[in-house]
Coordinates of C-alpha atoms in Angstrom, one line a residue:
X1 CA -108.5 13.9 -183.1
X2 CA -111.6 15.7 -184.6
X3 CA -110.4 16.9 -188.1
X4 CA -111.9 19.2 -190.6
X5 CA -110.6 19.7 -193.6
X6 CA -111.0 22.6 -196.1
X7 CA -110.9 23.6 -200.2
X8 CA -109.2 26.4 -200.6
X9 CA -111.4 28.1 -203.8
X10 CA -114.3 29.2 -203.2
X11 CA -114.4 27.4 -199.6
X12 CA -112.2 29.6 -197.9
X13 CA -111.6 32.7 -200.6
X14 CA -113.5 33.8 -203.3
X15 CA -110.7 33.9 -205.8
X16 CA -113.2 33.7 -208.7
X17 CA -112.1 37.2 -210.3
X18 CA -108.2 36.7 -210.2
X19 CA -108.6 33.1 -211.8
X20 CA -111.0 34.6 -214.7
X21 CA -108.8 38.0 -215.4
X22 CA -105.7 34.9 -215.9
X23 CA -108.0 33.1 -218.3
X24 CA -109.0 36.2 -220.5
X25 CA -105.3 37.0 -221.0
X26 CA -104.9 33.8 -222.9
X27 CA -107.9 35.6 -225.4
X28 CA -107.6 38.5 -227.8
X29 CA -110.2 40.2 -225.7
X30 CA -111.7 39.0 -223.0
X31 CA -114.2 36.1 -223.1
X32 CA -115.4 35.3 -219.4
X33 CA -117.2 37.5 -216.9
X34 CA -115.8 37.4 -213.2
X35 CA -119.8 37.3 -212.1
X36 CA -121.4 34.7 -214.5
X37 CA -118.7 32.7 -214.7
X38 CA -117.7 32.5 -211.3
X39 CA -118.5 28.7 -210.8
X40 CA -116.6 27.5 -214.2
X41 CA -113.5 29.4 -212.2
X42 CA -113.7 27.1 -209.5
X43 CA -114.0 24.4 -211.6
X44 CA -110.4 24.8 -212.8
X45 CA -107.9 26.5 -215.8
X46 CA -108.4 24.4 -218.0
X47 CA -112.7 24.8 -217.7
X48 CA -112.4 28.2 -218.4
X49 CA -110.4 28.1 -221.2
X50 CA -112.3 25.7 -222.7
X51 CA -115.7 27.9 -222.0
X52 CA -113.6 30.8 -223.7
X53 CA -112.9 29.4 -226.9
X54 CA -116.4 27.4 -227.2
X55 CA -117.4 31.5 -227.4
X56 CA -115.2 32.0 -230.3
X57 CA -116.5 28.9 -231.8
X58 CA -112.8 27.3 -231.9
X59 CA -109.9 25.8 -230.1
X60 CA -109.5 22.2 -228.9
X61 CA -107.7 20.2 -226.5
X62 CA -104.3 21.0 -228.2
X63 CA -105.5 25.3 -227.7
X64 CA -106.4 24.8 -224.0
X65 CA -103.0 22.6 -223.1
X66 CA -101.0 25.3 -225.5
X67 CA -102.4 28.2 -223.4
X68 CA -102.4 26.9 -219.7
X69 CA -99.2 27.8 -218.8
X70 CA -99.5 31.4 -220.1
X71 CA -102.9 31.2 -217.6
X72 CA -100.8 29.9 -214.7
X73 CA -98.1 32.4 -215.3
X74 CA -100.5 35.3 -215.4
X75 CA -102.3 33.8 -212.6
X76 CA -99.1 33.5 -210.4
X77 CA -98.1 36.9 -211.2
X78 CA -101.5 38.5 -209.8
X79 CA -102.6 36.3 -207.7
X80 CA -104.3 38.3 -204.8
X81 CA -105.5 41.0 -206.8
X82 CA -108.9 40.5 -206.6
X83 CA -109.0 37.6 -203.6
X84 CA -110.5 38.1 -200.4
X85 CA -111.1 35.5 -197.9
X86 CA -114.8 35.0 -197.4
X87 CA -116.4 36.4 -194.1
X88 CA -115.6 35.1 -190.7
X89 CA -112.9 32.6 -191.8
X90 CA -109.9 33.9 -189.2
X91 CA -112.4 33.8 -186.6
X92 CA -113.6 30.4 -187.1
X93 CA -110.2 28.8 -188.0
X94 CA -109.1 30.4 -184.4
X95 CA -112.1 28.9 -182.8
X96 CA -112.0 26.1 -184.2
X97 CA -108.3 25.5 -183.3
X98 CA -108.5 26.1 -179.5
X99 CA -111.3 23.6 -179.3
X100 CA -109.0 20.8 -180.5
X101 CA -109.9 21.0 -184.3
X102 CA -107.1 19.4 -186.6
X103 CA -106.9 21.6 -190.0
X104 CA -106.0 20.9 -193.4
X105 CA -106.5 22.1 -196.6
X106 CA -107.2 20.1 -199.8
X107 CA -107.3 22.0 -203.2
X108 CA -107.2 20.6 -207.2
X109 CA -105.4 24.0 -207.1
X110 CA -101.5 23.5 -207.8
X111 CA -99.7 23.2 -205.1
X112 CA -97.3 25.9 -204.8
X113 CA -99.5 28.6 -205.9
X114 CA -101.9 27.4 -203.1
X115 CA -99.1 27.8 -200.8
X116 CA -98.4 31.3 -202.4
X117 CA -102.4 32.1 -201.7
X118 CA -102.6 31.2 -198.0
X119 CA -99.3 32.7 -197.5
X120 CA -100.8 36.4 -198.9
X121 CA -103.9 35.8 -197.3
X122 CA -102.3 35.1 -193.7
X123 CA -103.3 31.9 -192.9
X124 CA -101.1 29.2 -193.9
X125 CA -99.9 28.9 -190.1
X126 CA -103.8 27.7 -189.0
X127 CA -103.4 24.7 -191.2
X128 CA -100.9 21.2 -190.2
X129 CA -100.9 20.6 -193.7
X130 CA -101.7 21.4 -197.0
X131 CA -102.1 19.1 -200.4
X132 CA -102.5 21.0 -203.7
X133 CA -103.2 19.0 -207.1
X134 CA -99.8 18.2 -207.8
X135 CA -98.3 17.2 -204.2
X136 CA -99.8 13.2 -205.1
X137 CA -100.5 10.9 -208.0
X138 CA -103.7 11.5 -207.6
X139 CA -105.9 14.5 -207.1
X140 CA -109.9 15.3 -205.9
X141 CA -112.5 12.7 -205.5
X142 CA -109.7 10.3 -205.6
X143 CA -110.5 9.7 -202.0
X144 CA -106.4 9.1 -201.6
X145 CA -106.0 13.0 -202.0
X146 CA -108.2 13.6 -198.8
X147 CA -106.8 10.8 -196.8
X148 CA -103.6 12.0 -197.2
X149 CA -104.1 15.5 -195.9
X150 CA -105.7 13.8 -192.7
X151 CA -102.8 11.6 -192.3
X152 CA -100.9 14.7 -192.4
X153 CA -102.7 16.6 -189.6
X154 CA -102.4 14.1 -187.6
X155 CA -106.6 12.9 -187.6
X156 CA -108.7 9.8 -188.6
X157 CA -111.3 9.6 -191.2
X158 CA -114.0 8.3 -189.1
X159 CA -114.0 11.6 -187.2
X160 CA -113.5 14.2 -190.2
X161 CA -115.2 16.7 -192.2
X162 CA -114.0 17.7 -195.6
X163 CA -115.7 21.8 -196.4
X164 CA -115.8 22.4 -200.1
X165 CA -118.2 23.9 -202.6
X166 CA -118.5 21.8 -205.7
X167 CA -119.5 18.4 -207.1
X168 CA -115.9 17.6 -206.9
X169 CA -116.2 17.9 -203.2
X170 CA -118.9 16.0 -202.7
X171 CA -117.7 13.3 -204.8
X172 CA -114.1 13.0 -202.9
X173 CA -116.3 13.0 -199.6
X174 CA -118.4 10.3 -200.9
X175 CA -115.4 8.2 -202.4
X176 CA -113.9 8.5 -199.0
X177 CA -117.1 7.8 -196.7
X178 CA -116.3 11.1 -195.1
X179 CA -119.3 13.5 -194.3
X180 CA -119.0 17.0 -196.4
X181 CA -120.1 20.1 -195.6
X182 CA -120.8 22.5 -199.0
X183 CA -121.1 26.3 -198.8
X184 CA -123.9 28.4 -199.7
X185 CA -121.9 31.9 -200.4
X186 CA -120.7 30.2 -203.7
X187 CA -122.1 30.8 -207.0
X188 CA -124.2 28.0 -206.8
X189 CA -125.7 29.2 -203.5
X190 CA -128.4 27.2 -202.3
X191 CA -128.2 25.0 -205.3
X192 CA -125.3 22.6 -203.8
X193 CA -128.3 21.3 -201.9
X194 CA -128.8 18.8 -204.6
X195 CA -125.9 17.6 -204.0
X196 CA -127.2 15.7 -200.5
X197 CA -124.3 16.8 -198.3
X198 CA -124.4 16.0 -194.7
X199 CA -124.8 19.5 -194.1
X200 CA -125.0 23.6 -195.4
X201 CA -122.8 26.4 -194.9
X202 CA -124.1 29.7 -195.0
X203 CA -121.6 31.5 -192.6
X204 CA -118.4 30.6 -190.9
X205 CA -119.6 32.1 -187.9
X206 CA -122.0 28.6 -187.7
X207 CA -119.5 25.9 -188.9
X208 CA -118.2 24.9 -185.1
X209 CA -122.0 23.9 -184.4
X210 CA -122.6 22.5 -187.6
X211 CA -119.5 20.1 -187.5
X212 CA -120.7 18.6 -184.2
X213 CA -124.1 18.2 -185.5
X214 CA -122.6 16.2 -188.3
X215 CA -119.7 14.5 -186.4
X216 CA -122.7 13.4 -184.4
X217 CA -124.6 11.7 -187.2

């Protein structure tokens, strides 16, 4: 069965400005900017409280672990504030679905509040399984985390597609000799083509095409 399997942040929703509003509660006043800093949101809690107290010219290891859970508290609390799903994404998960498409998602997001996300965004039902950063041992580019959610679906590696937007992506794809697709509508835009993905998304409305293309070699 021809899989594809999807990161959730900043894949399929821009949840940039919800994840950086938790991180400036954990501050005095507020220390990241939901625009700049959108791509040190997606690289995890613990990245932007780290970039938030490099600014006050403080904090340490010991700071960030003392104030991630008061992030993932205030995180849980608003989670869809800010979140949209990025364009086309119903309509391409539909598509994709009657043509035989096997879907998953794989996130270094924590699992339940991943489930939480896709449940307020209305589209946990498209996907046959879901791994979050806590459902395993192990967690992105440990290739383990991927094969796992295409066990879960039901597909075989040699005939999936992992969708993500960062370096962490790519690196899970590589570890797990699948081919990766990277979006453009991040806040890296065109620059994940350094990266050397099999292929570019810059709308959902092309990603059927695209996956043959790459399924094809």
């Amino acid at each position: 069965m021809r899989t594809v399997i999807f990161d959730l942040d900043g894949t399929l929703a821009d949840t940039s400005a919800d994840l950086i509003a938790a991180a400036n509660a954990c501050f005095d006043t507020p220390q990241l900017d939901p625009v700049t800093d959108a791509a040190t949101a997606f690289a995890g809690g613990r990245a932007m409280l780290r970039l938030g107290f490099s600014r006050l010219g403080q904090g340490d290891e010991a700071a960030v672990d003392e104030k991630y859970p008061l992030l993932l508290a205030h995180y849980a609390d608003n989670i869809d504030t800010h979140t949209t799903l990025y364009p086309g994404v119903e309509a391409c998960l539909d598509h994709l679905a009657s043509e035989g498409w096997a879907l998953g998602v794989c996130t270094n997001k924590p699992e339940a509040l991943a489930e939480t996300l896709l449940q307020r965004l209305r589209i946990r039902d498209r996907f046959a399984a879901m791994l979050g950063a806590d459902t395993l041992p192990v967690r992105k580019p440990d290739p383990e985390h991927l094969f796992e959610t295409i066990r879960q679906v039901g597909g075989d590696p040699a005939r999936s597609v992992l969708i993500g937007d960062t370096i962490t992506d790519r690196k899970t794809a590589e570890n797990a000799r699948v081919p990766c697709i990277l979006v453009t509508f991040g806040p890296e835009g065109e620059g994940v083509a350094r990266m050397q993905p099999e292929g570019l998304l810059g709308a959902y409305a092309d990603l059927p095409d695209l996956l043959d293309r790459v399924l094809a070699g």
